[in-house]
Short mmCIF file of C-alpha atoms in Angstrom, two decimals:
data_model
loop_
_atom_site.label_atom_id
_atom_site.label_comp_id
_atom_site.label_asym_id
_atom_site.label_seq_id
_atom_site.Cartn_x
_atom_site.Cartn_y
_atom_site.Cartn_z
CA MET A 1 -5.44 2.44 6.89
CA THR A 2 -1.20 1.50 7.01
CA ARG A 3 -2.41 -1.54 7.81
CA PHE A 4 -4.62 -4.48 5.34
CA ARG A 5 -5.82 -8.12 5.90
CA HIS A 6 -4.48 -10.26 3.15
CA SER A 7 -7.21 -13.71 2.40
CA ASP A 8 -4.20 -15.52 2.81
CA GLY A 9 -4.01 -14.18 6.29
CA SER A 10 -0.58 -12.32 5.94
CA ILE A 11 -0.67 -8.08 7.04
CA VAL A 12 0.68 -6.15 5.05
CA HIS A 13 1.96 -2.48 5.32
CA LEU A 14 1.18 0.28 3.16
CA ALA A 15 4.04 3.40 4.03
CA TYR A 16 4.78 6.33 2.03
CA CYS A 17 8.84 6.94 1.77
CA THR A 18 10.04 10.46 3.63
CA ASN A 19 12.60 11.07 1.11
CA VAL A 20 10.67 13.83 -0.25
CA HIS A 21 11.45 15.43 2.97
CA PRO A 22 15.16 17.10 2.60
CA ALA A 23 15.90 16.93 6.27
CA GLU A 24 19.07 15.53 6.98
CA ASP A 25 20.32 15.93 10.52
CA LEU A 26 17.37 14.04 13.82
CA ASP A 27 15.94 17.84 14.45
CA GLY A 28 14.98 18.03 11.37
CA VAL A 29 13.42 14.35 10.85
CA MET A 30 11.69 14.68 13.90
CA THR A 31 10.05 18.74 12.47
CA GLN A 32 9.64 16.75 8.82
CA LEU A 33 7.61 13.83 10.76
CA ARG A 34 6.26 15.89 12.74
CA LYS A 35 4.67 18.35 9.76
CA PHE A 36 4.29 16.33 6.63
CA SER A 37 3.87 12.76 8.56
CA GLY A 38 2.22 14.13 11.17
CA GLY A 39 -0.31 15.81 8.82
CA VAL A 40 -0.41 13.19 6.29
CA ARG A 41 -2.01 11.36 8.53
CA GLU A 42 -4.27 14.16 9.99
CA THR A 43 -5.18 14.82 6.82
CA LEU A 44 -6.55 11.10 5.99
CA GLY A 45 -7.96 10.98 9.49
CA TRP A 46 -6.42 7.04 9.78
CA SER A 47 -5.06 6.23 13.59
CA THR A 48 -1.82 4.89 11.82
CA LEU A 49 0.34 5.97 9.27
CA GLY A 50 3.05 3.83 7.88
CA VAL A 51 6.31 5.53 6.72
CA GLY A 52 9.18 4.56 5.19
CA LEU A 53 11.55 5.69 6.79
CA TRP A 54 14.69 7.84 5.10
CA LEU A 55 18.24 8.29 7.21
CA PRO A 56 21.27 9.93 5.67
CA ALA A 57 24.02 7.48 6.86
CA PRO A 58 25.74 10.14 9.32
CA LEU A 59 22.05 10.50 11.24
CA ALA A 60 21.39 6.55 10.70
CA LYS A 61 25.25 6.16 12.34
CA LEU A 62 24.10 8.60 15.22
CA LEU A 63 21.05 6.51 15.69
CA ALA A 64 22.76 3.15 15.85
CA LYS A 65 25.32 3.87 18.50
CA ASP A 66 23.08 6.25 20.74
CA GLU A 67 20.19 5.31 22.32
CA GLY A 68 19.43 8.53 23.63
CA ARG A 69 18.97 9.51 20.66
CA LEU A 70 17.13 6.95 19.23
CA LYS A 71 14.39 6.96 21.85
CA LEU A 72 13.94 10.64 20.57
CA LEU A 73 12.82 9.35 17.53
CA ILE A 74 10.66 6.67 18.28
CA ASP A 75 8.74 8.62 20.71
CA CYS A 76 8.65 11.51 17.69
CA LEU A 77 6.83 8.77 15.87
CA ASN A 78 4.96 6.97 18.36
CA GLU A 79 3.05 10.76 19.46
CA ASN A 80 2.23 11.47 15.80
CA GLY A 81 0.82 7.96 15.52
CA LEU A 82 3.24 7.10 13.22
CA GLU A 83 4.68 3.63 12.41
CA VAL A 84 8.33 1.54 9.97
CA VAL A 85 8.42 -1.16 9.20
CA THR A 86 11.30 -0.23 5.73
CA LEU A 87 13.64 2.28 5.25
CA ASN A 88 14.82 2.79 2.11
CA GLY A 89 18.72 3.13 1.84
CA PHE A 90 19.16 3.75 -1.16
CA PRO A 91 20.27 7.81 -0.53
CA TYR A 92 23.85 8.19 0.56
CA GLN A 93 22.87 11.10 1.91
CA ALA A 94 21.73 14.90 0.28
CA PHE A 95 19.15 13.31 -1.16
CA GLN A 96 17.25 16.76 -2.26
CA ALA A 97 21.00 18.06 -3.04
CA GLU A 98 19.77 20.95 -5.30
CA VAL A 99 21.41 18.04 -8.23
CA VAL A 100 21.88 14.27 -7.55
CA LYS A 101 22.03 12.58 -11.44
CA LEU A 102 24.86 9.85 -10.76
CA GLU A 103 25.85 10.98 -6.90
CA VAL A 104 23.05 8.32 -5.53
CA PHE A 105 24.64 5.74 -6.10
CA LYS A 106 27.69 6.51 -4.36
CA PRO A 107 28.71 4.84 -1.98
CA ASP A 108 28.26 1.96 -4.18
CA TRP A 109 27.70 -1.84 -3.02
CA THR A 110 31.84 -2.52 -3.84
CA LYS A 111 32.29 0.09 -0.37
CA LYS A 112 33.37 -0.57 3.06
CA GLU A 113 30.37 3.49 3.36
CA ARG A 114 27.30 0.71 2.07
CA LEU A 115 28.23 -2.21 4.01
CA GLU A 116 28.34 -0.23 7.03
CA TYR A 117 25.48 2.21 6.31
CA THR A 118 23.47 -0.42 5.69
CA ILE A 119 24.15 -2.44 8.87
CA ASP A 120 23.79 0.88 10.95
CA LEU A 121 19.96 0.63 9.30
CA ALA A 122 19.18 -2.33 10.14
CA THR A 123 20.17 -1.90 14.04
CA VAL A 124 17.82 1.41 13.83
CA LEU A 125 14.90 -0.67 11.68
CA HIS A 126 15.16 -3.13 14.62
CA LYS A 127 14.71 -0.71 17.35
CA LEU A 128 12.17 1.35 15.96
CA LEU A 129 9.92 -1.77 14.61
CA PRO A 130 6.31 -2.31 16.06
CA SER A 131 6.16 -5.18 18.16
CA ASP A 132 3.71 -6.65 16.64
CA ALA A 133 5.39 -6.68 12.92
CA ALA A 134 6.57 -9.45 11.42
CA SER A 135 9.43 -8.81 9.72
CA GLY A 136 11.55 -5.50 8.89
CA SER A 137 13.25 -4.81 5.41
CA ILE A 138 15.72 -1.47 4.13
CA SER A 139 15.82 -1.55 -0.19
CA THR A 140 18.93 -0.63 -1.21
CA LEU A 141 20.74 0.79 -4.59
CA PRO A 142 21.05 -2.17 -7.46
CA LEU A 143 24.75 -2.44 -6.76
CA GLY A 144 26.09 0.32 -8.64
CA TRP A 145 25.86 2.48 -11.92
CA ARG A 146 27.17 0.34 -14.42
CA THR A 147 29.98 2.18 -15.48
CA ARG A 148 31.38 0.29 -12.34
CA ASP A 149 33.04 -2.91 -11.75
CA MET A 150 30.56 -5.17 -8.96
CA ALA A 151 32.76 -7.56 -8.40
CA LEU A 152 33.54 -7.06 -4.79
CA ALA A 153 29.95 -6.12 -4.00
CA PRO A 154 28.54 -10.11 -3.35
CA ALA A 155 30.97 -10.69 -0.99
CA LYS A 156 30.12 -7.73 0.76
CA LEU A 157 26.36 -8.44 0.52
CA LEU A 158 27.00 -11.88 1.98
CA ILE A 159 29.28 -9.88 5.45
CA LEU A 160 25.56 -8.57 5.57
CA ALA A 161 23.41 -11.39 5.53
CA LYS A 162 25.46 -13.01 8.34
CA ARG A 163 25.11 -10.17 10.57
CA LEU A 164 21.55 -9.68 9.53
CA ASP A 165 20.89 -13.26 11.07
CA GLU A 166 22.91 -12.76 13.93
CA LEU A 167 20.66 -9.56 14.32
CA ALA A 168 17.57 -11.63 14.00
CA ASP A 169 19.32 -14.30 15.98
CA GLU A 170 19.71 -11.22 19.27
CA PHE A 171 16.25 -9.11 18.46
CA GLY A 172 13.82 -11.59 17.47
CA ARG A 173 12.57 -11.24 13.94
CA PRO A 174 13.95 -10.28 10.76
CA VAL A 175 15.00 -7.75 8.77
CA ARG A 176 15.66 -8.19 5.50
CA LEU A 177 17.87 -6.18 2.87
CA ALA A 178 15.73 -6.42 -0.57
CA ILE A 179 18.35 -4.67 -3.59
CA GLU A 180 16.11 -2.42 -6.47
CA PRO A 181 16.83 -2.82 -9.63
CA GLU A 182 16.95 0.18 -11.49
CA PRO A 183 17.67 1.46 -15.29
CA GLY A 184 20.92 2.02 -16.48
CA CYS A 185 22.23 0.70 -13.10
CA SER A 186 24.45 -2.55 -13.20
CA VAL A 187 21.25 -4.28 -12.23
CA GLU A 188 18.98 -3.02 -14.83
CA THR A 189 15.84 -5.07 -15.06
CA ALA A 190 13.48 -7.29 -12.07
CA ASP A 191 14.67 -10.22 -14.61
CA ARG A 192 18.43 -9.78 -14.22
CA ALA A 193 17.65 -8.76 -10.55
CA ILE A 194 16.43 -13.11 -10.39
CA ASP A 195 19.56 -14.04 -11.55
CA VAL A 196 21.99 -12.29 -9.43
CA ILE A 197 20.27 -12.41 -6.31
CA ALA A 198 19.53 -15.86 -6.30
CA GLU A 199 23.32 -15.85 -6.21
CA LEU A 200 23.85 -15.14 -2.89
CA ASP A 201 21.38 -15.37 0.12
CA THR A 202 17.74 -15.86 -0.72
CA GLU A 203 17.15 -16.26 3.86
CA TRP A 204 18.07 -12.48 4.13
CA ILE A 205 18.38 -10.64 0.38
CA GLY A 206 15.09 -10.60 -1.84
CA MET A 207 14.42 -7.48 -4.39
CA CYS A 208 12.52 -4.22 -3.99
CA LEU A 209 10.09 -4.19 -6.60
CA ASP A 210 10.16 -0.46 -8.06
CA THR A 211 6.30 -0.21 -10.01
CA CYS A 212 7.99 2.46 -12.26
CA HIS A 213 11.10 1.34 -12.78
CA LEU A 214 9.21 -1.80 -13.72
CA ALA A 215 7.12 -0.05 -16.21
CA VAL A 216 9.98 2.18 -17.77
CA GLN A 217 12.18 -0.80 -18.80
CA PHE A 218 8.50 -2.63 -20.34
CA GLU A 219 9.14 -5.32 -18.36
CA ASP A 220 5.84 -7.82 -17.47
CA ILE A 221 4.44 -8.11 -14.06
CA ASP A 222 3.77 -11.28 -13.76
CA ALA A 223 6.14 -13.23 -15.90
CA THR A 224 8.50 -10.77 -13.64
CA LEU A 225 6.75 -12.15 -10.18
CA ALA A 226 6.34 -16.33 -11.93
CA LYS A 227 10.30 -15.92 -12.28
CA ALA A 228 10.90 -14.98 -9.04
CA ARG A 229 8.61 -17.50 -7.58
CA GLU A 230 11.29 -20.29 -9.37
CA ALA A 231 14.25 -18.73 -8.42
CA ARG A 232 12.75 -18.53 -4.91
CA VAL A 233 14.38 -14.78 -5.06
CA PRO A 234 11.49 -13.21 -2.40
CA ILE A 235 10.08 -9.50 -3.70
CA VAL A 236 10.90 -8.10 0.49
CA LYS A 237 8.91 -4.63 -0.55
CA SER A 238 7.11 -2.80 -3.39
CA GLN A 239 7.80 0.89 -4.04
CA LEU A 240 4.52 1.90 -5.69
CA SER A 241 5.51 4.76 -8.42
CA SER A 242 4.29 5.55 -11.92
CA ALA A 243 6.34 6.96 -15.06
CA LEU A 244 5.77 9.57 -17.43
CA ARG A 245 4.43 7.90 -20.91
CA VAL A 246 5.14 10.09 -23.90
CA PRO A 247 1.93 8.13 -25.96
CA ASP A 248 3.67 10.12 -29.21
CA PRO A 249 6.62 11.49 -30.06
CA ALA A 250 5.95 13.41 -32.40
CA ASP A 251 4.19 15.60 -29.54
CA ILE A 252 6.64 16.22 -27.14
CA GLU A 253 6.82 19.94 -25.83
CA TRP A 254 5.22 18.98 -23.29
CA LEU A 255 7.84 16.87 -21.94
CA SER A 256 10.57 20.05 -21.52
CA GLU A 257 8.15 20.58 -17.89
CA PHE A 258 10.45 17.62 -16.76
CA ASN A 259 13.55 18.80 -18.17
CA GLU A 260 14.62 19.43 -14.04
CA PRO A 261 18.18 19.34 -13.10
CA ARG A 262 17.74 17.31 -10.10
CA PHE A 263 17.53 13.90 -10.72
CA LEU A 264 18.47 11.00 -13.72
CA HIS A 265 16.04 10.83 -15.40
CA GLN A 266 16.46 7.89 -17.63
CA ALA A 267 14.11 7.01 -21.14
CA ARG A 268 13.75 3.84 -23.00
CA GLN A 269 11.18 2.72 -25.85
CA ILE A 270 11.39 -0.39 -27.32
CA GLN A 271 13.05 -0.61 -31.02
CA ASP A 272 12.49 -3.85 -33.24
CA GLY A 273 12.39 -5.50 -30.66
CA ARG A 274 15.12 -4.49 -27.83
CA VAL A 275 14.72 -1.88 -25.10
CA ALA A 276 16.57 1.18 -26.73
CA SER A 277 18.15 3.89 -23.56
CA VAL A 278 18.95 6.90 -23.51
CA ASP A 279 20.86 8.05 -19.82
CA ASP A 280 19.28 11.00 -18.70
CA LEU A 281 16.07 13.46 -20.16
CA ARG A 282 17.63 16.37 -22.88
CA PRO A 283 17.44 17.53 -25.60
CA SER A 284 18.86 15.46 -28.13
CA THR A 285 16.46 12.25 -26.78
CA ARG A 286 14.78 12.80 -30.18
CA GLU A 287 17.92 11.59 -31.60
CA ILE A 288 18.13 9.15 -30.33
CA LEU A 289 14.47 7.79 -29.49
CA SER A 290 12.22 7.36 -32.73
CA GLY A 291 9.27 8.66 -33.12
CA ASP A 292 8.19 4.75 -34.11
CA SER A 293 6.91 4.08 -30.50
CA GLU A 294 5.93 5.68 -27.05
CA TRP A 295 8.45 6.67 -24.37
CA ARG A 296 8.92 5.81 -20.61
CA ILE A 297 10.39 8.15 -18.86
CA HIS A 298 12.23 7.75 -15.42
CA TYR A 299 10.29 10.39 -13.57
CA HIS A 300 8.41 9.09 -9.53
CA VAL A 301 5.40 11.48 -10.94
CA PRO A 302 2.33 10.86 -8.12
CA VAL A 303 0.34 7.72 -8.81
CA ASP A 304 -2.94 8.78 -7.87
CA HIS A 305 -2.22 11.70 -11.83
CA ASP A 306 -3.08 9.54 -14.89
CA ASP A 307 -3.51 11.83 -17.48
CA GLY A 308 -2.29 8.96 -20.52
CA ARG A 309 1.22 10.36 -20.07
CA THR A 310 1.91 8.38 -17.14
CA THR A 311 2.02 4.27 -16.45
CA GLN A 312 -0.05 4.78 -14.07
CA PRO A 313 -2.21 1.25 -15.83
CA GLU A 314 0.49 -0.84 -15.42
CA LEU A 315 0.83 0.64 -11.59
CA LYS A 316 -2.84 -1.07 -11.27
CA THR A 317 -1.42 -4.21 -13.12
CA ALA A 318 1.10 -4.47 -10.72
CA ILE A 319 -1.00 -4.11 -7.81
CA ARG A 320 -3.32 -6.85 -8.54
CA SER A 321 -0.37 -9.09 -8.94
CA LEU A 322 1.14 -8.56 -6.36
CA VAL A 323 -1.07 -8.25 -3.37
CA GLY A 324 -4.19 -8.79 -5.55
CA GLY A 325 -4.42 -13.15 -5.80
CA ASP A 326 -4.02 -16.09 -3.49
CA VAL A 327 -1.23 -14.92 -1.95
CA ALA A 328 0.96 -12.18 -1.10
CA GLN A 329 4.30 -11.27 -3.84
CA THR A 330 4.70 -9.07 -0.68
CA THR A 331 3.84 -7.59 2.37
CA HIS A 332 5.55 -4.18 3.14
CA LEU A 333 4.29 -1.34 0.59
CA GLU A 334 5.75 1.45 -0.18
CA VAL A 335 4.65 4.61 -2.42
CA GLU A 336 8.02 7.01 -3.78
CA THR A 337 7.26 9.69 -5.10
CA TYR A 338 10.67 11.98 -3.87
CA THR A 339 10.39 14.15 -7.44
CA TRP A 340 7.83 16.56 -5.63
CA SER A 341 9.73 19.33 -5.23
CA VAL A 342 10.90 19.32 -8.95
CA LEU A 343 7.72 18.46 -10.60
CA PRO A 344 5.75 21.19 -13.16
CA GLU A 345 5.05 24.97 -11.82
CA ASN A 346 1.40 23.99 -12.62
CA ARG A 347 1.53 20.54 -10.47
CA ARG A 348 4.35 21.22 -8.06
CA PRO A 349 3.33 22.20 -4.21
CA LYS A 350 3.30 25.80 -2.93
CA ASN A 351 2.98 25.43 -0.14
CA ASP A 352 4.07 22.65 2.92
CA ALA A 353 -0.72 22.10 2.67
CA ASP A 354 -0.54 21.47 -0.43
CA LEU A 355 2.56 19.06 -0.30
CA ILE A 356 0.79 17.37 2.83
CA ALA A 357 -3.08 17.09 0.34
CA GLY A 358 -1.04 15.90 -2.44
CA LEU A 359 0.52 13.15 -0.27
CA ALA A 360 -2.84 11.80 1.60
CA SER A 361 -4.48 11.60 -1.91
CA GLU A 362 -1.83 9.11 -3.17
CA MET A 363 -2.16 7.71 -0.03
CA ASN A 364 -5.65 7.83 0.25
CA TRP A 365 -5.78 6.18 -3.50
CA THR A 366 -3.29 3.66 -3.24
CA ALA A 367 -5.38 2.46 0.28
CA SER A 368 -8.59 2.63 -2.62
CA GLN A 369 -6.43 -0.09 -4.55
CA LEU A 370 -6.00 -2.26 -2.48
CA GLU A 371 -9.36 -2.69 -0.60
CA GLU A 372 -9.78 -3.24 -4.85
CA ALA A 373 -7.83 -5.55 -4.69
CA GLY A 374 -8.84 -7.31 -1.97
CA LEU A 375 -7.40 -6.16 0.89
CA GLU A 376 -9.49 -5.13 3.96
CA ARG A 377 -8.33 -2.41 5.74
CA ILE A 378 -7.60 -3.19 9.88
CA VAL A 379 -5.47 -0.64 11.03
#
């Protein structure tokens, strides 16, 4: 089921993120929705499946301007029992290219291209939202990589907030932006994100709390949520994901299976009370991180997998903290495992059917966690 009712009366939406699929044009996106998203829904036996849609920038621009093309996408979603309340606006394009690494942070929030892309996404999302959805959300990068000067970013974000306000007046419902902190970036931690967002327009801009990133940085979910509430920074969206855990740094031979070239895999460890960091998993990691305590690595592994080498326990705690209390801290949840095609060979799907089964298993596991947290399945 894609929708859950919280005891506070709010509707919590669950989706899986389609940035796991490589399509870049409309025909490709609709094909992947029919084959994979529709296949996941059928495998689960759910009447409706939420998808956290990823649209590359050229396609978002086309759909924002071409009502006919947009209707084709809407019809495809409806025909396959899919609904969209959230978009992943972090990758600009080519997210499943042969090598992504630092390219995923381009263009950053100092560039007009990032602003224009996000406005296009907001325009499209307003027209994709189910008629009874209270709001929409768009996650975005944490301004940019830390080596870039982000002084121009707040002005761009305030322009966006004004446009989101105008679109809400036009369509009658809000679509909000969610800044997603990530290790190594200008906004690296959730703690830092709260400070940055509090200086922006928090009616329209909040945080996307990625549970993998939170665990990698050794941040405490309850402390994060308490600080966000105090600062009145909304958790607009949460991406549910697990990181890699290295329990014993003396035993890292198995880690070589995960040292793949496409995505950035930041590594972290607590040393002398602070978080030591490595920008990417590589053979020299041992030279920087010690053998004294566990490592955590930014590598989104399937959320239902737990062999003692993932941060699934932290994910379970985060789910309970986000939606298990008297009040839901967010109503948009997105399972984001985009690494299926680069997992170690013995874990990697061998064909489309395997990928569908894997995604369905993740969604089923997550739905069960939401029920355990006290939510009621309704659709």
